[in-house]
């Protein structure tokens, strides 16, 4: 059902987000490849790419960005679904993005800015992959990866065809300001460097992100204890072309049916913007 929120430019908030048709194409085999990119300065960014086995043309690509302290292995279970829907997808670890990152760097070196630099590097590099259509590059980020995706889309709007944000951590600057004032150097029990909060507290999220005018889909649970739904609702007022899907009773980090629903909503959104109809069962 649609809801009206005073001050929002668009009122396309959708509840009952699990009500989406399952997407599958059981005849499409998936090819998985390890991939490495090199940042300016020499640090390696490592990840995995999922490709439809049978392809006769360049493909759209979705670049997945994991959340704070996480890694791409936490997201790669979505890879087969995207590839089976005809979309190449790339998962990678931010440098120092989590304690189990396979990319170079440590968490004490990592900041929002370094993760933005990582993502810009990945976007630039995938343009040169022979199987990727450089005109159809999409970003998808969860939590802090959602914030980073939104910021990079605003910095390089011509490079990003569309944007999907799962429970984006637009709260980070506010939280960073509180920690910096209290001189707390840990987030969710993980140690970060002094530069993380010093820099993050200065980010004006809702001033920066609307520079991106492309289509945006946000998916958020209404029981998220880490990034409340309010932060995505506020983004409705600043994005030009945006939709928010609310998954009832879902928390931070989708699981089970919530995870499947979020993936299917994302695939439909991306395929509508590639000129292809989704595979529906």
Coordinates of N, CA, C and O in Angstrom, one line a residue, residues 42-196:
X42 N 49.1 0.6 -5.2 CA 49.5 -0.8 -5.2 C 48.7 -1.7 -4.4 O 48.8 -3.0 -4.5
X43 N 47.7 -1.3 -3.6 CA 46.9 -2.2 -2.8 C 46.0 -3.0 -3.7 O 45.5 -2.5 -4.7
X44 N 45.8 -4.3 -3.4 CA 45.0 -5.2 -4.2 C 43.6 -5.3 -3.6 O 43.4 -5.4 -2.4
X45 N 42.6 -5.2 -4.5 CA 41.2 -5.4 -4.2 C 40.8 -6.8 -4.8 O 40.9 -7.0 -6.0
X46 N 40.4 -7.7 -4.0 CA 40.1 -9.1 -4.5 C 38.6 -9.4 -4.3 O 38.0 -9.0 -3.4
X47 N 38.1 -10.1 -5.3 CA 36.7 -10.5 -5.3 C 36.4 -11.7 -6.2 O 37.3 -12.4 -6.6
X48 N 35.1 -11.8 -6.5 CA 34.6 -12.9 -7.3 C 33.6 -12.4 -8.3 O 32.7 -11.5 -7.8
X49 N 33.6 -12.8 -9.5 CA 32.6 -12.4 -10.5 C 31.7 -13.6 -10.9 O 32.2 -14.7 -11.0
X50 N 30.4 -13.3 -11.1 CA 29.5 -14.4 -11.5 C 29.0 -14.0 -12.9 O 28.5 -12.9 -13.1
X51 N 29.1 -14.9 -13.8 CA 28.7 -14.7 -15.2 C 27.8 -15.7 -15.7 O 28.0 -16.9 -15.4
X52 N 26.8 -15.4 -16.5 CA 26.0 -16.4 -17.3 C 27.0 -17.1 -18.2 O 27.8 -16.5 -18.9
X53 N 26.9 -18.5 -18.2 CA 27.8 -19.3 -19.0 C 27.7 -19.0 -20.5 O 28.7 -18.9 -21.2
X54 N 26.4 -18.9 -20.9 CA 26.2 -18.7 -22.3 C 25.8 -17.2 -22.6 O 24.8 -16.8 -22.1
X55 N 26.7 -16.5 -23.3 CA 26.4 -15.1 -23.5 C 27.0 -14.8 -24.9 O 28.0 -15.2 -25.3
X56 N 26.2 -14.0 -25.6 CA 26.6 -13.6 -27.0 C 26.8 -12.1 -27.2 O 26.9 -11.6 -28.3
X57 N 26.8 -11.4 -26.1 CA 26.9 -10.0 -26.1 C 27.4 -9.5 -24.8 O 27.5 -10.2 -23.8
X58 N 27.8 -8.2 -24.8 CA 28.3 -7.6 -23.5 C 27.1 -7.5 -22.5 O 26.0 -7.3 -22.9
X59 N 27.4 -7.7 -21.3 CA 26.4 -7.8 -20.2 C 26.4 -6.6 -19.3 O 27.4 -6.0 -19.0
X60 N 25.2 -6.3 -18.7 CA 25.1 -5.4 -17.6 C 25.8 -6.0 -16.4 O 25.9 -7.2 -16.3
X61 N 26.4 -5.2 -15.5 CA 27.1 -5.7 -14.4 C 26.6 -5.0 -13.1 O 26.4 -3.7 -13.1
X62 N 26.4 -5.7 -12.1 CA 26.0 -5.2 -10.7 C 27.3 -5.3 -9.9 O 27.8 -6.4 -9.7
X63 N 27.7 -4.2 -9.3 CA 28.8 -4.3 -8.3 C 28.3 -4.2 -6.9 O 27.7 -3.3 -6.5
X64 N 28.5 -5.3 -6.2 CA 28.0 -5.4 -4.8 C 29.0 -4.8 -3.8 O 30.2 -5.1 -3.9
X65 N 28.5 -4.1 -2.8 CA 29.4 -3.5 -1.8 C 28.9 -4.0 -0.4 O 27.8 -3.6 0.0
X66 N 29.8 -4.7 0.3 CA 29.4 -5.2 1.6 C 29.4 -4.1 2.7 O 29.9 -3.0 2.5
X67 N 28.9 -4.5 3.8 CA 28.8 -3.6 5.0 C 30.0 -3.5 5.8 O 31.0 -4.2 5.6
X68 N 30.0 -2.7 6.8 CA 31.1 -2.5 7.8 C 31.5 -3.8 8.5 O 30.6 -4.5 9.0
X69 N 32.8 -4.1 8.5 CA 33.3 -5.2 9.1 C 33.0 -6.6 8.5 O 33.3 -7.6 9.0
X70 N 32.4 -6.5 7.3 CA 31.9 -7.8 6.7 C 32.9 -8.1 5.5 O 34.0 -7.6 5.5
X71 N 32.4 -8.9 4.6 CA 33.2 -9.3 3.4 C 32.3 -9.9 2.4 O 31.1 -10.1 2.6
X72 N 32.8 -10.0 1.2 CA 31.9 -10.4 0.1 C 31.3 -11.8 0.2 O 30.3 -12.1 -0.4
X73 N 32.0 -12.7 1.0 CA 31.4 -14.0 1.1 C 30.1 -14.0 1.8 O 29.3 -14.9 1.6
X74 N 29.8 -12.9 2.5 CA 28.5 -12.8 3.2 C 27.3 -12.5 2.2 O 26.2 -12.6 2.5
X75 N 27.7 -12.1 1.0 CA 26.7 -11.6 0.0 C 26.7 -12.6 -1.3 O 25.7 -12.5 -2.0
X76 N 27.8 -13.3 -1.5 CA 27.9 -14.0 -2.7 C 26.9 -15.1 -3.0 O 26.7 -15.6 -4.1
X77 N 26.1 -15.5 -2.0 CA 25.0 -16.4 -2.2 C 23.9 -15.8 -3.2 O 23.1 -16.6 -3.7
X78 N 24.0 -14.5 -3.4 CA 23.1 -13.9 -4.3 C 23.6 -14.0 -5.8 O 22.9 -13.7 -6.7
X79 N 24.9 -14.4 -6.0 CA 25.5 -14.3 -7.3 C 24.8 -15.2 -8.3 O 24.6 -14.7 -9.5
X80 N 24.5 -16.4 -8.0 CA 23.8 -17.3 -8.9 C 22.5 -16.7 -9.4 O 22.2 -16.8 -10.6
X81 N 21.7 -16.1 -8.5 CA 20.4 -15.6 -8.9 C 20.6 -14.5 -9.9 O 19.8 -14.4 -10.9
X82 N 21.5 -13.6 -9.7 CA 21.7 -12.5 -10.7 C 22.2 -13.0 -12.0 O 21.7 -12.6 -13.1
X83 N 23.2 -13.9 -12.0 CA 23.7 -14.5 -13.2 C 22.7 -15.2 -14.0 O 22.6 -15.2 -15.2
X84 N 21.9 -16.0 -13.3 CA 20.8 -16.7 -14.0 C 19.8 -15.8 -14.6 O 19.1 -16.2 -15.5
X85 N 19.7 -14.6 -14.1 CA 18.8 -13.6 -14.7 C 19.4 -12.8 -15.8 O 18.9 -11.8 -16.3
X86 N 20.7 -13.2 -16.2 CA 21.3 -12.6 -17.3 C 22.2 -11.3 -16.9 O 22.5 -10.6 -17.8
X87 N 22.5 -11.2 -15.6 CA 23.2 -10.0 -15.1 C 24.5 -10.5 -14.6 O 24.6 -11.3 -13.6
X88 N 25.6 -10.0 -15.1 CA 26.9 -10.2 -14.5 C 27.0 -9.5 -13.1 O 26.5 -8.4 -13.0
X89 N 27.5 -10.2 -12.1 CA 27.6 -9.5 -10.8 C 29.0 -9.7 -10.2 O 29.6 -10.8 -10.4
X90 N 29.5 -8.7 -9.5 CA 30.8 -8.7 -8.9 C 30.7 -8.4 -7.5 O 30.1 -7.5 -7.0
X91 N 31.4 -9.3 -6.7 CA 31.5 -9.1 -5.3 C 33.0 -8.9 -4.9 O 33.8 -9.6 -5.5
X92 N 33.3 -8.0 -4.0 CA 34.7 -7.7 -3.7 C 34.8 -7.3 -2.2 O 33.8 -6.8 -1.6
X93 N 36.0 -7.4 -1.7 CA 36.2 -6.9 -0.3 C 36.8 -5.5 -0.4 O 37.8 -5.3 -1.1
X94 N 36.3 -4.6 0.4 CA 37.0 -3.3 0.6 C 38.3 -3.6 1.3 O 38.5 -4.5 2.1
X95 N 39.3 -2.7 1.0 CA 40.6 -2.8 1.6 C 40.4 -2.5 3.1 O 40.0 -1.3 3.4
X96 N 40.7 -3.4 4.0 CA 40.5 -3.2 5.4 C 39.1 -3.1 5.8 O 38.7 -2.6 6.9
X97 N 38.2 -3.6 5.0 CA 36.7 -3.5 5.2 C 36.2 -4.4 6.3 O 35.1 -4.1 6.8
X98 N 37.0 -5.4 6.7 CA 36.5 -6.3 7.8 C 37.7 -7.1 8.2 O 38.7 -7.2 7.5
X99 N 37.6 -7.8 9.4 CA 38.7 -8.6 9.9 C 39.0 -9.8 9.0 O 40.1 -10.3 9.1
X100 N 38.1 -10.2 8.2 CA 38.3 -11.4 7.3 C 38.4 -11.0 5.8 O 38.3 -11.8 4.9
X101 N 38.8 -9.7 5.6 CA 38.9 -9.2 4.2 C 40.1 -9.9 3.5 O 41.1 -10.1 4.1
X102 N 39.9 -10.3 2.2 CA 41.0 -10.9 1.4 C 41.7 -9.8 0.6 O 42.6 -10.1 -0.1
X103 N 41.2 -8.6 0.7 CA 41.9 -7.4 0.0 C 42.9 -6.9 1.0 O 42.9 -7.2 2.2
X104 N 43.8 -6.1 0.4 CA 44.9 -5.6 1.3 C 44.4 -4.5 2.3 O 43.3 -4.0 2.1
X105 N 45.3 -4.2 3.3 CA 44.9 -3.2 4.2 C 44.3 -3.7 5.5 O 43.8 -4.9 5.6
X106 N 44.3 -2.8 6.5 CA 43.7 -3.2 7.8 C 42.5 -2.3 8.1 O 42.4 -1.2 7.5
X107 N 41.7 -2.7 9.1 CA 40.6 -1.9 9.5 C 41.0 -0.6 10.1 O 40.2 0.4 9.9
X108 N 42.1 -0.5 10.7 CA 42.6 0.8 11.2 C 43.0 1.8 10.2 O 43.1 3.0 10.5
X109 N 43.2 1.3 8.9 CA 43.5 2.2 7.8 C 42.2 2.6 7.1 O 42.2 3.6 6.3
X110 N 41.1 1.9 7.3 CA 39.9 2.1 6.5 C 39.1 3.3 6.9 O 38.9 3.5 8.1
X111 N 38.5 4.0 6.0 CA 37.6 5.1 6.3 C 36.5 5.0 5.2 O 36.6 4.3 4.2
X112 N 35.5 5.9 5.3 CA 34.5 6.0 4.2 C 35.2 6.4 3.0 O 34.9 5.9 1.9
X113 N 36.1 7.4 3.1 CA 36.8 7.8 1.9 C 37.6 6.8 1.2 O 37.7 6.7 0.0
X114 N 38.3 5.9 2.0 CA 39.1 4.8 1.3 C 38.2 3.8 0.7 O 38.6 3.3 -0.4
X115 N 37.0 3.6 1.2 CA 36.1 2.6 0.6 C 35.5 3.3 -0.7 O 35.3 2.6 -1.7
X116 N 35.3 4.6 -0.7 CA 34.9 5.2 -1.9 C 35.9 5.1 -3.0 O 35.6 4.9 -4.2
X117 N 37.2 5.3 -2.6 CA 38.3 5.1 -3.5 C 38.3 3.7 -4.1 O 38.6 3.5 -5.3
X118 N 38.1 2.7 -3.2 CA 38.1 1.3 -3.7 C 37.0 1.1 -4.7 O 37.3 0.5 -5.8
X119 N 35.9 1.6 -4.4 CA 34.7 1.4 -5.4 C 35.0 2.1 -6.7 O 34.7 1.6 -7.8
X120 N 35.5 3.4 -6.6 CA 35.8 4.1 -7.9 C 36.8 3.3 -8.7 O 36.7 3.2 -9.9
X121 N 37.8 2.6 -8.0 CA 38.8 1.8 -8.7 C 38.1 0.6 -9.4 O 38.4 0.3 -10.6
X122 N 37.2 0.0 -8.7 CA 36.5 -1.2 -9.3 C 35.6 -0.8 -10.5 O 35.6 -1.4 -11.5
X123 N 34.9 0.3 -10.3 CA 34.1 0.8 -11.4 C 34.9 1.1 -12.7 O 34.6 0.7 -13.8
X124 N 36.1 1.8 -12.5 CA 36.9 2.1 -13.6 C 37.5 0.8 -14.3 O 37.6 0.7 -15.5
X125 N 37.8 -0.2 -13.5 CA 38.4 -1.4 -14.0 C 37.4 -2.3 -14.7 O 37.7 -2.9 -15.7
X126 N 36.1 -2.4 -14.2 CA 35.2 -3.3 -14.9 C 34.8 -2.8 -16.3 O 34.4 -3.5 -17.1
X127 N 35.0 -1.5 -16.5 CA 34.7 -0.9 -17.8 C 35.5 -1.6 -18.9 O 35.1 -1.7 -20.1
X128 N 36.7 -2.1 -18.5 CA 37.6 -2.7 -19.5 C 37.5 -4.2 -19.6 O 38.2 -4.8 -20.4
X129 N 36.6 -4.8 -18.8 CA 36.4 -6.2 -19.0 C 35.6 -6.5 -20.3 O 34.6 -5.9 -20.6
X130 N 36.1 -7.5 -21.0 CA 35.6 -7.7 -22.4 C 34.1 -8.1 -22.4 O 33.4 -7.9 -23.4
X131 N 33.6 -8.7 -21.3 CA 32.2 -9.2 -21.3 C 31.3 -8.2 -20.7 O 30.1 -8.4 -20.5
X132 N 31.7 -7.0 -20.3 CA 30.9 -6.0 -19.6 C 30.5 -4.8 -20.5 O 31.4 -4.3 -21.2
X133 N 29.3 -4.5 -20.5 CA 28.8 -3.3 -21.2 C 29.0 -2.1 -20.3 O 28.4 -1.9 -19.3
X134 N 30.0 -1.2 -20.7 CA 30.3 -0.1 -19.8 C 29.2 1.0 -19.6 O 29.2 1.8 -18.8
X135 N 28.2 0.8 -20.5 CA 27.0 1.7 -20.4 C 25.9 1.2 -19.4 O 24.9 1.9 -19.2
X136 N 26.2 0.0 -18.9 CA 25.2 -0.6 -18.0 C 25.8 -1.1 -16.7 O 25.8 -2.3 -16.5
X137 N 26.4 -0.2 -16.0 CA 27.0 -0.5 -14.7 C 26.1 -0.1 -13.6 O 25.7 1.1 -13.5
X138 N 25.8 -1.0 -12.7 CA 24.9 -0.7 -11.6 C 25.6 -0.9 -10.3 O 26.5 -1.8 -10.2
X139 N 25.2 -0.2 -9.3 CA 25.8 -0.4 -7.9 C 24.7 -0.9 -7.0 O 23.6 -0.5 -7.0
X140 N 25.1 -1.8 -6.1 CA 24.3 -2.3 -5.1 C 25.1 -2.4 -3.8 O 26.1 -3.1 -3.7
X141 N 24.6 -1.7 -2.7 CA 25.4 -1.7 -1.5 C 24.5 -2.0 -0.3 O 23.3 -1.6 -0.3
X142 N 25.0 -2.7 0.7 CA 24.3 -2.9 2.0 C 25.0 -2.2 3.1 O 26.2 -2.1 3.2
X143 N 24.2 -1.5 3.9 CA 24.6 -0.8 5.1 C 25.7 0.2 4.8 O 25.5 1.1 4.0
X144 N 26.9 0.1 5.3 CA 28.0 1.0 5.0 C 28.3 1.0 3.5 O 28.6 2.0 2.9
X145 N 28.2 -0.2 2.9 CA 28.4 -0.3 1.5 C 27.3 0.4 0.7 O 27.6 0.9 -0.4
X146 N 26.1 0.6 1.3 CA 25.1 1.4 0.7 C 25.4 2.9 0.7 O 25.2 3.6 -0.3
X147 N 26.0 3.3 1.9 CA 26.4 4.7 1.9 C 27.5 5.0 0.9 O 27.5 6.0 0.2
X148 N 28.5 4.1 0.8 CA 29.6 4.3 -0.1 C 29.1 4.2 -1.5 O 29.5 5.1 -2.3
X149 N 28.2 3.3 -1.9 CA 27.6 3.3 -3.2 C 26.9 4.6 -3.6 O 27.0 5.1 -4.7
X150 N 26.1 5.1 -2.6 CA 25.4 6.4 -2.8 C 26.4 7.5 -3.1 O 26.1 8.4 -3.9
X151 N 27.4 7.6 -2.3 CA 28.4 8.7 -2.4 C 29.1 8.6 -3.8 O 29.3 9.6 -4.4
X152 N 29.5 7.4 -4.2 CA 30.3 7.2 -5.4 C 29.4 7.5 -6.6 O 29.8 8.1 -7.6
X153 N 28.1 7.1 -6.5 CA 27.1 7.4 -7.6 C 27.0 8.9 -7.8 O 26.9 9.4 -8.9
X154 N 27.0 9.6 -6.7 CA 26.9 11.1 -6.7 C 28.2 11.7 -7.3 O 28.2 12.7 -7.9
X155 N 29.4 11.1 -7.0 CA 30.6 11.6 -7.5 C 30.8 11.3 -9.0 O 31.5 12.1 -9.7
X156 N 30.3 10.2 -9.4 CA 30.5 9.7 -10.8 C 29.1 9.3 -11.4 O 28.9 8.2 -11.8
X157 N 28.2 10.3 -11.5 CA 26.8 9.9 -11.9 C 26.8 9.4 -13.3 O 25.9 8.6 -13.6
X158 N 27.7 9.8 -14.2 CA 27.7 9.3 -15.6 C 28.1 7.9 -15.7 O 27.8 7.2 -16.7
X159 N 28.7 7.3 -14.7 CA 29.2 5.9 -14.7 C 28.2 4.9 -14.2 O 28.4 3.7 -14.3
X160 N 27.1 5.4 -13.5 CA 26.2 4.5 -12.8 C 24.8 4.6 -13.4 O 24.2 5.6 -13.3
X161 N 24.4 3.4 -13.9 CA 23.1 3.4 -14.6 C 22.0 3.4 -13.6 O 20.9 4.1 -13.8
X162 N 22.1 2.7 -12.5 CA 21.1 2.7 -11.4 C 21.7 2.2 -10.1 O 22.8 1.7 -10.1
X163 N 20.9 2.4 -9.1 CA 21.5 2.2 -7.7 C 20.5 1.5 -6.8 O 19.3 1.9 -6.8
X164 N 20.9 0.4 -6.2 CA 20.1 -0.3 -5.2 C 20.8 -0.2 -3.8 O 22.0 -0.5 -3.7
X165 N 20.1 0.2 -2.8 CA 20.6 0.4 -1.5 C 19.8 -0.5 -0.5 O 18.6 -0.2 -0.3
X166 N 20.5 -1.4 0.1 CA 19.8 -2.2 1.2 C 20.2 -1.6 2.5 O 21.4 -1.5 2.8
X167 N 19.2 -1.2 3.3 CA 19.4 -0.6 4.6 C 20.7 0.3 4.7 O 21.5 0.0 5.5
X168 N 20.7 1.3 3.8 CA 22.0 2.1 3.7 C 22.3 2.8 5.0 O 21.4 3.4 5.6
X169 N 23.5 2.8 5.4 CA 23.9 3.4 6.7 C 24.2 4.9 6.6 O 25.3 5.4 6.8
X170 N 23.1 5.6 6.2 CA 23.2 7.1 6.2 C 23.4 7.7 7.6 O 23.7 8.9 7.8
X171 N 23.3 6.8 8.6 CA 23.5 7.3 10.0 C 24.9 7.4 10.4 O 25.3 8.0 11.4
X172 N 25.8 6.9 9.6 CA 27.3 6.9 10.0 C 27.8 8.2 10.4 O 28.5 8.3 11.4
X173 N 27.6 9.3 9.7 CA 28.1 10.6 10.1 C 27.7 11.0 11.5 O 28.4 11.5 12.3
X174 N 26.4 10.8 11.8 CA 25.9 11.1 13.1 C 26.5 10.3 14.2 O 26.9 10.8 15.3
X175 N 26.6 9.0 14.0 CA 27.2 8.1 14.9 C 28.7 8.4 15.1 O 29.2 8.4 16.2
X176 N 29.4 8.8 14.0 CA 30.8 9.1 14.0 C 31.0 10.4 14.9 O 32.0 10.4 15.7
X177 N 30.1 11.3 14.8 CA 30.3 12.6 15.6 C 30.2 12.3 17.1 O 30.9 12.8 17.9
X178 N 29.3 11.4 17.4 CA 29.1 11.0 18.8 C 30.3 10.2 19.4 O 30.8 10.5 20.5
X179 N 30.8 9.3 18.6 CA 32.0 8.5 19.0 C 33.2 9.4 19.1 O 34.0 9.3 20.0
X180 N 33.4 10.3 18.1 CA 34.5 11.2 18.1 C 34.6 12.1 19.3 O 35.6 12.3 19.9
X181 N 33.4 12.6 19.7 CA 33.3 13.5 20.9 C 33.6 12.7 22.1 O 34.3 13.2 23.1
X182 N 33.2 11.4 22.2 CA 33.4 10.6 23.3 C 34.8 9.8 23.3 O 35.1 9.1 24.2
X183 N 35.5 10.0 22.2 CA 36.8 9.4 22.0 C 36.7 7.9 22.1 O 37.5 7.2 22.7
X184 N 35.7 7.3 21.4 CA 35.5 5.9 21.3 C 35.9 5.4 20.0 O 35.5 5.9 18.9
X185 N 36.9 4.5 19.9 CA 37.5 4.1 18.7 C 37.0 2.7 18.2 O 37.7 2.0 17.4
X186 N 35.8 2.3 18.6 CA 35.3 1.0 18.2 C 33.9 1.1 17.7 O 33.1 1.9 18.1
X187 N 33.6 0.3 16.7 CA 32.3 0.2 16.1 C 31.9 -1.3 16.1 O 32.6 -2.1 15.5
X188 N 30.8 -1.6 16.7 CA 30.3 -2.9 16.8 C 31.4 -3.9 17.3 O 31.5 -5.0 16.8
X189 N 32.2 -3.4 18.2 CA 33.2 -4.2 18.8 C 34.5 -4.3 18.0 O 35.4 -5.1 18.4
X190 N 34.6 -3.6 16.9 CA 35.7 -3.7 16.0 C 36.5 -2.4 16.0 O 35.9 -1.3 15.9
X191 N 37.8 -2.4 16.1 CA 38.6 -1.3 16.3 C 38.8 -0.6 14.9 O 39.1 -1.3 13.9
X192 N 38.7 0.7 14.9 CA 39.0 1.5 13.7 C 40.0 2.6 14.0 O 40.2 2.9 15.2
X193 N 40.6 3.2 13.0 CA 41.5 4.2 13.2 C 40.9 5.5 13.6 O 39.7 5.7 13.3
X194 N 41.6 6.5 14.1 CA 41.1 7.8 14.5 C 40.5 8.5 13.3 O 39.6 9.3 13.5
X195 N 41.1 8.3 12.2 CA 40.6 9.0 11.0 C 39.2 8.7 10.6 O 38.5 9.5 9.9
X196 N 38.7 7.5 10.9 CA 37.4 7.0 10.5 C 36.4 8.0 11.0 O 35.6 8.6 10.2

